[in-house]
Amino acid sequence: QVQLVESGGGLVQAGGSLRLSCAASGRTFSRSTMGWFRQAPGKEREFVATMTWTGSTAYTTSVKGRFRISRDNAKNSVYLQMNSLKPEDTAIYYCAAAKGSSREYDYWGQGTQVTVSS
């Protein structure tokens, strides 16, 4: 059974930083695309960042230069370093993984809450 478990969320003041982690189990994702999404209250889930198994990355415009996605294939994990946080970054953050190298995500975590106070 595949599981993605996020951690690292919390309450932080604007301008602060958080590092989200996502640990995968049940299969290896070393050759899969992994990513982060978020859903703010009253809004649809949106893409945040993605990283292919080769190391290529992509970010939504609003987080470019502030967030950094990384992965450790040996630990079957993906991370999201979030700096210069803004109140509009407040959301539940979800980890996602594809079965392969596409950006069609097949597996999702349960989410971790990030709250940025002004």
mmCIF file of N, CA and C in Angstrom:
data_model
loop_
_atom_site.group_PDB
_atom_site.id
_atom_site.type_symbol
_atom_site.label_atom_id
_atom_site.label_comp_id
_atom_site.label_asym_id
_atom_site.label_seq_id
_atom_site.Cartn_x
_atom_site.Cartn_y
_atom_site.Cartn_z
ATOM 1 N N GLN A 1 0.849 -1.193 0.000
ATOM 2 C CA GLN A 1 0.000 0.000 0.000
ATOM 3 C C GLN A 1 0.879 1.235 0.000
ATOM 4 N N VAL A 2 0.647 2.098 -0.976
ATOM 5 C CA VAL A 2 1.440 3.310 -1.094
ATOM 6 C C VAL A 2 0.919 4.368 -0.125
ATOM 7 N N GLN A 3 1.848 4.989 0.564
ATOM 8 C CA GLN A 3 1.485 6.078 1.473
ATOM 9 C C GLN A 3 2.443 7.236 1.297
ATOM 10 N N LEU A 4 1.894 8.436 1.313
ATOM 11 C CA LEU A 4 2.677 9.658 1.334
ATOM 12 C C LEU A 4 2.304 10.393 2.618
ATOM 13 N N VAL A 5 3.283 10.702 3.438
ATOM 14 C CA VAL A 5 3.009 11.340 4.718
ATOM 15 C C VAL A 5 3.778 12.652 4.796
ATOM 16 N N GLU A 6 3.022 13.747 4.877
ATOM 17 C CA GLU A 6 3.634 15.068 4.985
ATOM 18 C C GLU A 6 3.864 15.428 6.442
ATOM 19 N N SER A 7 4.833 16.289 6.657
ATOM 20 C CA SER A 7 5.096 16.830 7.981
ATOM 21 C C SER A 7 5.790 18.177 7.817
ATOM 22 N N GLY A 8 5.833 18.928 8.912
ATOM 23 C CA GLY A 8 6.558 20.193 8.885
ATOM 24 C C GLY A 8 5.696 21.430 8.816
ATOM 25 N N GLY A 9 4.393 21.250 8.695
ATOM 26 C CA GLY A 9 3.518 22.415 8.672
ATOM 27 C C GLY A 9 3.425 23.059 10.043
ATOM 28 N N GLY A 10 2.774 24.211 10.094
ATOM 29 C CA GLY A 10 2.612 24.896 11.364
ATOM 30 C C GLY A 10 2.225 26.342 11.179
ATOM 31 N N LEU A 11 2.347 27.081 12.259
ATOM 32 C CA LEU A 11 2.025 28.507 12.281
ATOM 33 C C LEU A 11 3.316 29.306 12.270
ATOM 34 N N VAL A 12 3.404 30.259 11.372
ATOM 35 C CA VAL A 12 4.613 31.082 11.270
ATOM 36 C C VAL A 12 4.205 32.510 10.938
ATOM 37 N N GLN A 13 5.014 33.451 11.350
ATOM 38 C CA GLN A 13 4.743 34.851 11.022
ATOM 39 C C GLN A 13 5.174 35.152 9.591
ATOM 40 N N ALA A 14 4.548 36.144 9.014
ATOM 41 C CA ALA A 14 4.931 36.574 7.673
ATOM 42 C C ALA A 14 6.419 36.893 7.637
ATOM 43 N N GLY A 15 7.058 36.439 6.567
ATOM 44 C CA GLY A 15 8.500 36.610 6.442
ATOM 45 C C GLY A 15 9.299 35.431 6.953
ATOM 46 N N GLY A 16 8.638 34.529 7.652
ATOM 47 C CA GLY A 16 9.312 33.371 8.206
ATOM 48 C C GLY A 16 9.464 32.235 7.206
ATOM 49 N N SER A 17 9.985 31.132 7.708
ATOM 50 C CA SER A 17 10.264 29.977 6.861
ATOM 51 C C SER A 17 9.715 28.695 7.472
ATOM 52 N N LEU A 18 9.408 27.763 6.619
ATOM 53 C CA LEU A 18 9.039 26.413 7.020
ATOM 54 C C LEU A 18 9.609 25.442 5.998
ATOM 55 N N ARG A 19 9.868 24.230 6.443
ATOM 56 C CA ARG A 19 10.310 23.174 5.534
ATOM 57 C C ARG A 19 9.366 21.995 5.658
ATOM 58 N N LEU A 20 8.683 21.710 4.575
ATOM 59 C CA LEU A 20 7.773 20.572 4.538
ATOM 60 C C LEU A 20 8.522 19.338 4.046
ATOM 61 N N SER A 21 8.159 18.215 4.624
ATOM 62 C CA SER A 21 8.733 16.941 4.205
ATOM 63 C C SER A 21 7.614 15.991 3.805
ATOM 64 N N CYS A 22 7.922 15.111 2.898
ATOM 65 C CA CYS A 22 6.963 14.087 2.474
ATOM 66 C C CYS A 22 7.716 12.777 2.332
ATOM 67 N N ALA A 23 7.347 11.820 3.157
ATOM 68 C CA ALA A 23 7.980 10.513 3.120
ATOM 69 C C ALA A 23 7.048 9.518 2.440
ATOM 70 N N ALA A 24 7.564 8.841 1.436
ATOM 71 C CA ALA A 24 6.765 7.869 0.693
ATOM 72 C C ALA A 24 7.123 6.455 1.120
ATOM 73 N N SER A 25 6.134 5.595 1.093
ATOM 74 C CA SER A 25 6.362 4.186 1.398
ATOM 75 C C SER A 25 5.453 3.340 0.518
ATOM 76 N N GLY A 26 5.787 2.097 0.396
ATOM 77 C CA GLY A 26 4.969 1.193 -0.394
ATOM 78 C C GLY A 26 5.494 0.943 -1.789
ATOM 79 N N ARG A 27 6.291 1.854 -2.320
ATOM 80 C CA ARG A 27 6.961 1.685 -3.594
ATOM 81 C C ARG A 27 8.016 2.768 -3.708
ATOM 82 N N THR A 28 8.941 2.576 -4.577
ATOM 83 C CA THR A 28 9.969 3.590 -4.762
ATOM 84 C C THR A 28 9.520 4.603 -5.807
ATOM 85 N N PHE A 29 9.888 5.858 -5.570
ATOM 86 C CA PHE A 29 9.556 6.919 -6.504
ATOM 87 C C PHE A 29 10.811 7.558 -7.084
ATOM 88 N N SER A 30 11.900 6.810 -7.064
ATOM 89 C CA SER A 30 13.169 7.375 -7.512
ATOM 90 C C SER A 30 13.162 7.769 -8.990
ATOM 91 N N ARG A 31 12.271 7.172 -9.769
ATOM 92 C CA ARG A 31 12.166 7.537 -11.193
ATOM 93 C C ARG A 31 10.793 8.116 -11.511
ATOM 94 N N SER A 32 10.214 8.771 -10.522
ATOM 95 C CA SER A 32 8.887 9.357 -10.681
ATOM 96 C C SER A 32 8.922 10.848 -10.424
ATOM 97 N N THR A 33 7.980 11.528 -11.026
ATOM 98 C CA THR A 33 7.785 12.940 -10.721
ATOM 99 C C THR A 33 7.084 13.076 -9.375
ATOM 100 N N MET A 34 7.551 14.019 -8.584
ATOM 101 C CA MET A 34 6.910 14.300 -7.299
ATOM 102 C C MET A 34 6.642 15.789 -7.217
ATOM 103 N N GLY A 35 5.613 16.149 -6.462
ATOM 104 C CA GLY A 35 5.270 17.556 -6.420
ATOM 105 C C GLY A 35 4.529 17.951 -5.177
ATOM 106 N N TRP A 36 4.264 19.232 -5.098
ATOM 107 C CA TRP A 36 3.508 19.812 -3.991
ATOM 108 C C TRP A 36 2.345 20.639 -4.552
ATOM 109 N N PHE A 37 1.213 20.518 -3.893
ATOM 110 C CA PHE A 37 0.032 21.297 -4.201
ATOM 111 C C PHE A 37 -0.456 21.931 -2.913
ATOM 112 N N ARG A 38 -1.367 22.877 -3.033
ATOM 113 C CA ARG A 38 -1.948 23.467 -1.833
ATOM 114 C C ARG A 38 -3.397 23.854 -2.093
ATOM 115 N N GLN A 39 -4.150 23.916 -1.018
ATOM 116 C CA GLN A 39 -5.543 24.319 -1.110
ATOM 117 C C GLN A 39 -5.857 25.266 0.037
ATOM 118 N N ALA A 40 -6.185 26.483 -0.326
ATOM 119 C CA ALA A 40 -6.564 27.493 0.657
ATOM 120 C C ALA A 40 -8.062 27.399 0.917
ATOM 121 N N PRO A 41 -8.521 27.906 2.049
ATOM 122 C CA PRO A 41 -9.951 27.856 2.368
ATOM 123 C C PRO A 41 -10.791 28.509 1.274
ATOM 124 N N GLY A 42 -11.801 27.799 0.816
ATOM 125 C CA GLY A 42 -12.696 28.347 -0.182
ATOM 126 C C GLY A 42 -12.150 28.369 -1.597
ATOM 127 N N LYS A 43 -10.962 27.794 -1.793
ATOM 128 C CA LYS A 43 -10.345 27.801 -3.117
ATOM 129 C C LYS A 43 -10.067 26.373 -3.580
ATOM 130 N N GLU A 44 -9.838 26.250 -4.875
ATOM 131 C CA GLU A 44 -9.488 24.944 -5.417
ATOM 132 C C GLU A 44 -8.017 24.640 -5.154
ATOM 133 N N ARG A 45 -7.716 23.363 -5.180
ATOM 134 C CA ARG A 45 -6.328 22.951 -5.011
ATOM 135 C C ARG A 45 -5.506 23.464 -6.196
ATOM 136 N N GLU A 46 -4.319 23.968 -5.899
ATOM 137 C CA GLU A 46 -3.475 24.513 -6.958
ATOM 138 C C GLU A 46 -2.072 23.919 -6.887
ATOM 139 N N PHE A 47 -1.446 23.879 -8.032
ATOM 140 C CA PHE A 47 -0.081 23.404 -8.156
ATOM 141 C C PHE A 47 0.883 24.387 -7.498
ATOM 142 N N VAL A 48 1.881 23.869 -6.818
ATOM 143 C CA VAL A 48 2.908 24.714 -6.202
ATOM 144 C C VAL A 48 4.275 24.463 -6.846
ATOM 145 N N ALA A 49 4.709 23.209 -6.828
ATOM 146 C CA ALA A 49 6.046 22.904 -7.345
ATOM 147 C C ALA A 49 6.122 21.442 -7.731
ATOM 148 N N THR A 50 7.029 21.141 -8.648
ATOM 149 C CA THR A 50 7.234 19.772 -9.064
ATOM 150 C C THR A 50 8.701 19.523 -9.360
ATOM 151 N N MET A 51 9.099 18.269 -9.242
ATOM 152 C CA MET A 51 10.474 17.897 -9.539
ATOM 153 C C MET A 51 10.479 16.531 -10.189
ATOM 154 N N THR A 52 11.091 16.422 -11.361
ATOM 155 C CA THR A 52 11.201 15.125 -12.023
ATOM 156 C C THR A 52 12.325 14.325 -11.380
ATOM 157 N N TRP A 53 12.403 13.062 -11.768
ATOM 158 C CA TRP A 53 13.459 12.228 -11.190
ATOM 159 C C TRP A 53 14.834 12.655 -11.685
ATOM 160 N N THR A 54 14.873 13.389 -12.792
ATOM 161 C CA THR A 54 16.151 13.884 -13.300
ATOM 162 C C THR A 54 16.563 15.200 -12.657
ATOM 163 N N GLY A 55 15.669 15.775 -11.863
ATOM 164 C CA GLY A 55 16.021 17.004 -11.163
ATOM 165 C C GLY A 55 15.439 18.273 -11.746
ATOM 166 N N SER A 56 14.687 18.167 -12.826
ATOM 167 C CA SER A 56 14.054 19.359 -13.379
ATOM 168 C C SER A 56 12.934 19.830 -12.469
ATOM 169 N N THR A 57 12.838 21.139 -12.314
ATOM 170 C CA THR A 57 11.836 21.695 -11.414
ATOM 171 C C THR A 57 10.949 22.707 -12.130
ATOM 172 N N ALA A 58 9.784 22.919 -11.549
ATOM 173 C CA ALA A 58 8.865 23.945 -12.017
ATOM 174 C C ALA A 58 8.093 24.461 -10.817
ATOM 175 N N TYR A 59 7.744 25.741 -10.862
ATOM 176 C CA TYR A 59 7.050 26.379 -9.754
ATOM 177 C C TYR A 59 5.907 27.229 -10.282
ATOM 178 N N THR A 60 4.887 27.372 -9.467
ATOM 179 C CA THR A 60 3.875 28.349 -9.801
ATOM 180 C C THR A 60 4.480 29.734 -9.600
ATOM 181 N N THR A 61 3.996 30.690 -10.363
ATOM 182 C CA THR A 61 4.624 32.009 -10.393
ATOM 183 C C THR A 61 4.722 32.659 -9.016
ATOM 184 N N SER A 62 3.682 32.493 -8.219
ATOM 185 C CA SER A 62 3.614 33.213 -6.946
ATOM 186 C C SER A 62 4.661 32.760 -5.930
ATOM 187 N N VAL A 63 5.286 31.615 -6.144
ATOM 188 C CA VAL A 63 6.270 31.121 -5.164
ATOM 189 C C VAL A 63 7.695 31.126 -5.713
ATOM 190 N N LYS A 64 7.858 31.461 -6.959
ATOM 191 C CA LYS A 64 9.201 31.472 -7.552
ATOM 192 C C LYS A 64 10.121 32.405 -6.786
ATOM 193 N N GLY A 65 11.309 31.924 -6.494
ATOM 194 C CA GLY A 65 12.275 32.716 -5.753
ATOM 195 C C GLY A 65 12.109 32.636 -4.245
ATOM 196 N N ARG A 66 11.001 32.068 -3.785
ATOM 197 C CA ARG A 66 10.763 31.933 -2.334
ATOM 198 C C ARG A 66 10.738 30.475 -1.890
ATOM 199 N N PHE A 67 10.211 29.613 -2.733
ATOM 200 C CA PHE A 67 10.088 28.184 -2.394
ATOM 201 C C PHE A 67 11.102 27.391 -3.197
ATOM 202 N N ARG A 68 11.562 26.279 -2.623
ATOM 203 C CA ARG A 68 12.484 25.396 -3.324
ATOM 204 C C ARG A 68 12.115 23.950 -3.051
ATOM 205 N N ILE A 69 11.891 23.204 -4.107
ATOM 206 C CA ILE A 69 11.579 21.785 -3.985
ATOM 207 C C ILE A 69 12.865 20.987 -4.126
ATOM 208 N N SER A 70 12.976 19.943 -3.338
ATOM 209 C CA SER A 70 14.131 19.053 -3.442
ATOM 210 C C SER A 70 13.676 17.632 -3.110
ATOM 211 N N ARG A 71 14.546 16.679 -3.383
ATOM 212 C CA ARG A 71 14.165 15.299 -3.092
ATOM 213 C C ARG A 71 15.402 14.508 -2.696
ATOM 214 N N ASP A 72 15.180 13.452 -1.955
ATOM 215 C CA ASP A 72 16.230 12.526 -1.570
ATOM 216 C C ASP A 72 15.730 11.143 -1.955
ATOM 217 N N ASN A 73 16.181 10.649 -3.076
ATOM 218 C CA ASN A 73 15.681 9.369 -3.566
ATOM 219 C C ASN A 73 16.059 8.218 -2.639
ATOM 220 N N ALA A 74 17.168 8.343 -1.964
ATOM 221 C CA ALA A 74 17.566 7.283 -1.033
ATOM 222 C C ALA A 74 16.583 7.163 0.116
ATOM 223 N N LYS A 75 15.952 8.285 0.448
ATOM 224 C CA LYS A 75 14.961 8.280 1.533
ATOM 225 C C LYS A 75 13.532 8.256 0.996
ATOM 226 N N ASN A 76 13.408 8.184 -0.346
ATOM 227 C CA ASN A 76 12.070 8.161 -0.961
ATOM 228 C C ASN A 76 11.242 9.345 -0.474
ATOM 229 N N SER A 77 11.881 10.513 -0.447
ATOM 230 C CA SER A 77 11.249 11.688 0.142
ATOM 231 C C SER A 77 11.402 12.904 -0.757
ATOM 232 N N VAL A 78 10.459 13.829 -0.585
ATOM 233 C CA VAL A 78 10.515 15.114 -1.268
ATOM 234 C C VAL A 78 10.275 16.205 -0.236
ATOM 235 N N TYR A 79 10.863 17.362 -0.484
ATOM 236 C CA TYR A 79 10.817 18.451 0.488
ATOM 237 C C TYR A 79 10.386 19.745 -0.190
ATOM 238 N N LEU A 80 9.868 20.657 0.609
ATOM 239 C CA LEU A 80 9.543 21.984 0.108
ATOM 240 C C LEU A 80 10.033 23.000 1.136
ATOM 241 N N GLN A 81 11.095 23.697 0.780
ATOM 242 C CA GLN A 81 11.601 24.780 1.620
ATOM 243 C C GLN A 81 10.853 26.049 1.250
ATOM 244 N N MET A 82 10.198 26.636 2.227
ATOM 245 C CA MET A 82 9.387 27.826 1.985
ATOM 246 C C MET A 82 9.958 28.993 2.772
ATOM 247 N N ASN A 83 10.418 30.007 2.073
ATOM 248 C CA ASN A 83 10.989 31.196 2.695
ATOM 249 C C ASN A 83 10.135 32.414 2.375
ATOM 250 N N SER A 84 10.362 33.472 3.126
ATOM 251 C CA SER A 84 9.627 34.735 2.911
ATOM 252 C C SER A 84 8.129 34.473 2.797
ATOM 253 N N LEU A 85 7.614 33.713 3.728
ATOM 254 C CA LEU A 85 6.210 33.332 3.669
ATOM 255 C C LEU A 85 5.288 34.531 3.804
ATOM 256 N N LYS A 86 4.175 34.447 3.101
ATOM 257 C CA LYS A 86 3.176 35.505 3.099
ATOM 258 C C LYS A 86 1.843 34.939 3.589
ATOM 259 N N PRO A 87 0.978 35.792 4.111
ATOM 260 C CA PRO A 87 -0.335 35.290 4.554
ATOM 261 C C PRO A 87 -1.084 34.532 3.453
ATOM 262 N N GLU A 88 -0.895 34.933 2.215
ATOM 263 C CA GLU A 88 -1.589 34.252 1.116
ATOM 264 C C GLU A 88 -1.031 32.865 0.828
ATOM 265 N N ASP A 89 0.034 32.483 1.498
ATOM 266 C CA ASP A 89 0.547 31.117 1.391
ATOM 267 C C ASP A 89 -0.190 30.161 2.331
ATOM 268 N N THR A 90 -1.036 30.713 3.167
ATOM 269 C CA THR A 90 -1.809 29.880 4.098
ATOM 270 C C THR A 90 -2.675 28.894 3.334
ATOM 271 N N ALA A 91 -2.517 27.623 3.641
ATOM 272 C CA ALA A 91 -3.240 26.567 2.924
ATOM 273 C C ALA A 91 -2.885 25.217 3.537
ATOM 274 N N ILE A 92 -3.611 24.212 3.106
ATOM 275 C CA ILE A 92 -3.189 22.845 3.365
ATOM 276 C C ILE A 92 -2.296 22.442 2.204
ATOM 277 N N TYR A 93 -1.127 21.945 2.523
ATOM 278 C CA TYR A 93 -0.156 21.557 1.505
ATOM 279 C C TYR A 93 -0.144 20.043 1.362
ATOM 280 N N TYR A 94 -0.224 19.599 0.109
ATOM 281 C CA TYR A 94 -0.288 18.179 -0.198
ATOM 282 C C TYR A 94 0.919 17.750 -1.021
ATOM 283 N N CYS A 95 1.451 16.621 -0.682
ATOM 284 C CA CYS A 95 2.496 15.978 -1.459
ATOM 285 C C CYS A 95 1.827 15.054 -2.477
ATOM 286 N N ALA A 96 2.414 14.950 -3.650
ATOM 287 C CA ALA A 96 1.857 14.077 -4.679
ATOM 288 C C ALA A 96 2.988 13.384 -5.427
ATOM 289 N N ALA A 97 2.688 12.200 -5.929
ATOM 290 C CA ALA A 97 3.685 11.432 -6.678
ATOM 291 C C ALA A 97 3.038 10.744 -7.868
ATOM 292 N N ALA A 98 3.779 10.722 -8.944
ATOM 293 C CA ALA A 98 3.313 10.019 -10.143
ATOM 294 C C ALA A 98 3.898 8.615 -10.165
ATOM 295 N N LYS A 99 3.254 7.743 -10.950
ATOM 296 C CA LYS A 99 3.805 6.403 -11.087
ATOM 297 C C LYS A 99 5.061 6.432 -11.939
ATOM 298 N N GLY A 100 5.121 7.429 -12.840
ATOM 299 C CA GLY A 100 6.256 7.510 -13.742
ATOM 300 C C GLY A 100 6.772 8.918 -13.855
ATOM 301 N N SER A 101 7.230 9.242 -15.038
ATOM 302 C CA SER A 101 7.893 10.526 -15.234
ATOM 303 C C SER A 101 6.959 11.635 -15.693
ATOM 304 N N SER A 102 5.681 11.326 -15.854
ATOM 305 C CA SER A 102 4.753 12.376 -16.260
ATOM 306 C C SER A 102 4.354 13.213 -15.057
ATOM 307 N N ARG A 103 3.539 14.209 -15.290
ATOM 308 C CA ARG A 103 3.021 15.026 -14.188
ATOM 309 C C ARG A 103 1.570 14.680 -13.890
ATOM 310 N N GLU A 104 1.205 13.439 -14.205
ATOM 311 C CA GLU A 104 -0.107 12.938 -13.814
ATOM 312 C C GLU A 104 0.063 12.215 -12.483
ATOM 313 N N TYR A 105 -0.407 12.858 -11.447
ATOM 314 C CA TYR A 105 -0.152 12.349 -10.109
ATOM 315 C C TYR A 105 -1.165 11.273 -9.726
ATOM 316 N N ASP A 106 -0.621 10.190 -9.218
ATOM 317 C CA ASP A 106 -1.434 9.029 -8.877
ATOM 318 C C ASP A 106 -1.623 8.852 -7.378
ATOM 319 N N TYR A 107 -0.726 9.417 -6.621
ATOM 320 C CA TYR A 107 -0.751 9.232 -5.171
ATOM 321 C C TYR A 107 -0.707 10.597 -4.477
ATOM 322 N N TRP A 108 -1.452 10.684 -3.369
ATOM 323 C CA TRP A 108 -1.556 11.940 -2.635
ATOM 324 C C TRP A 108 -1.411 11.684 -1.145
ATOM 325 N N GLY A 109 -0.809 12.649 -0.464
ATOM 326 C CA GLY A 109 -0.751 12.600 0.984
ATOM 327 C C GLY A 109 -2.015 13.185 1.593
ATOM 328 N N GLN A 110 -2.050 13.176 2.917
ATOM 329 C CA GLN A 110 -3.246 13.652 3.615
ATOM 330 C C GLN A 110 -3.219 15.164 3.844
ATOM 331 N N GLY A 111 -2.062 15.764 3.633
ATOM 332 C CA GLY A 111 -1.947 17.212 3.769
ATOM 333 C C GLY A 111 -1.403 17.652 5.106
ATOM 334 N N THR A 112 -0.765 18.809 5.089
ATOM 335 C CA THR A 112 -0.275 19.431 6.320
ATOM 336 C C THR A 112 -0.622 20.916 6.269
ATOM 337 N N GLN A 113 -1.108 21.430 7.380
ATOM 338 C CA GLN A 113 -1.589 22.816 7.431
ATOM 339 C C GLN A 113 -0.419 23.789 7.595
ATOM 340 N N VAL A 114 -0.410 24.797 6.761
ATOM 341 C CA VAL A 114 0.535 25.909 6.893
ATOM 342 C C VAL A 114 -0.282 27.176 7.080
ATOM 343 N N THR A 115 -0.017 27.875 8.180
ATOM 344 C CA THR A 115 -0.716 29.120 8.471
ATOM 345 C C THR A 115 0.311 30.228 8.666
ATOM 346 N N VAL A 116 0.156 31.282 7.879
ATOM 347 C CA VAL A 116 1.081 32.412 7.948
ATOM 348 C C VAL A 116 0.314 33.611 8.487
ATOM 349 N N SER A 117 0.732 34.113 9.619
ATOM 350 C CA SER A 117 0.058 35.248 10.242
ATOM 351 C C SER A 117 0.710 36.557 9.795
ATOM 352 N N SER A 118 -0.103 37.590 9.725
ATOM 353 C CA SER A 118 0.415 38.894 9.270
ATOM 354 C C SER A 118 0.892 39.732 10.434
#
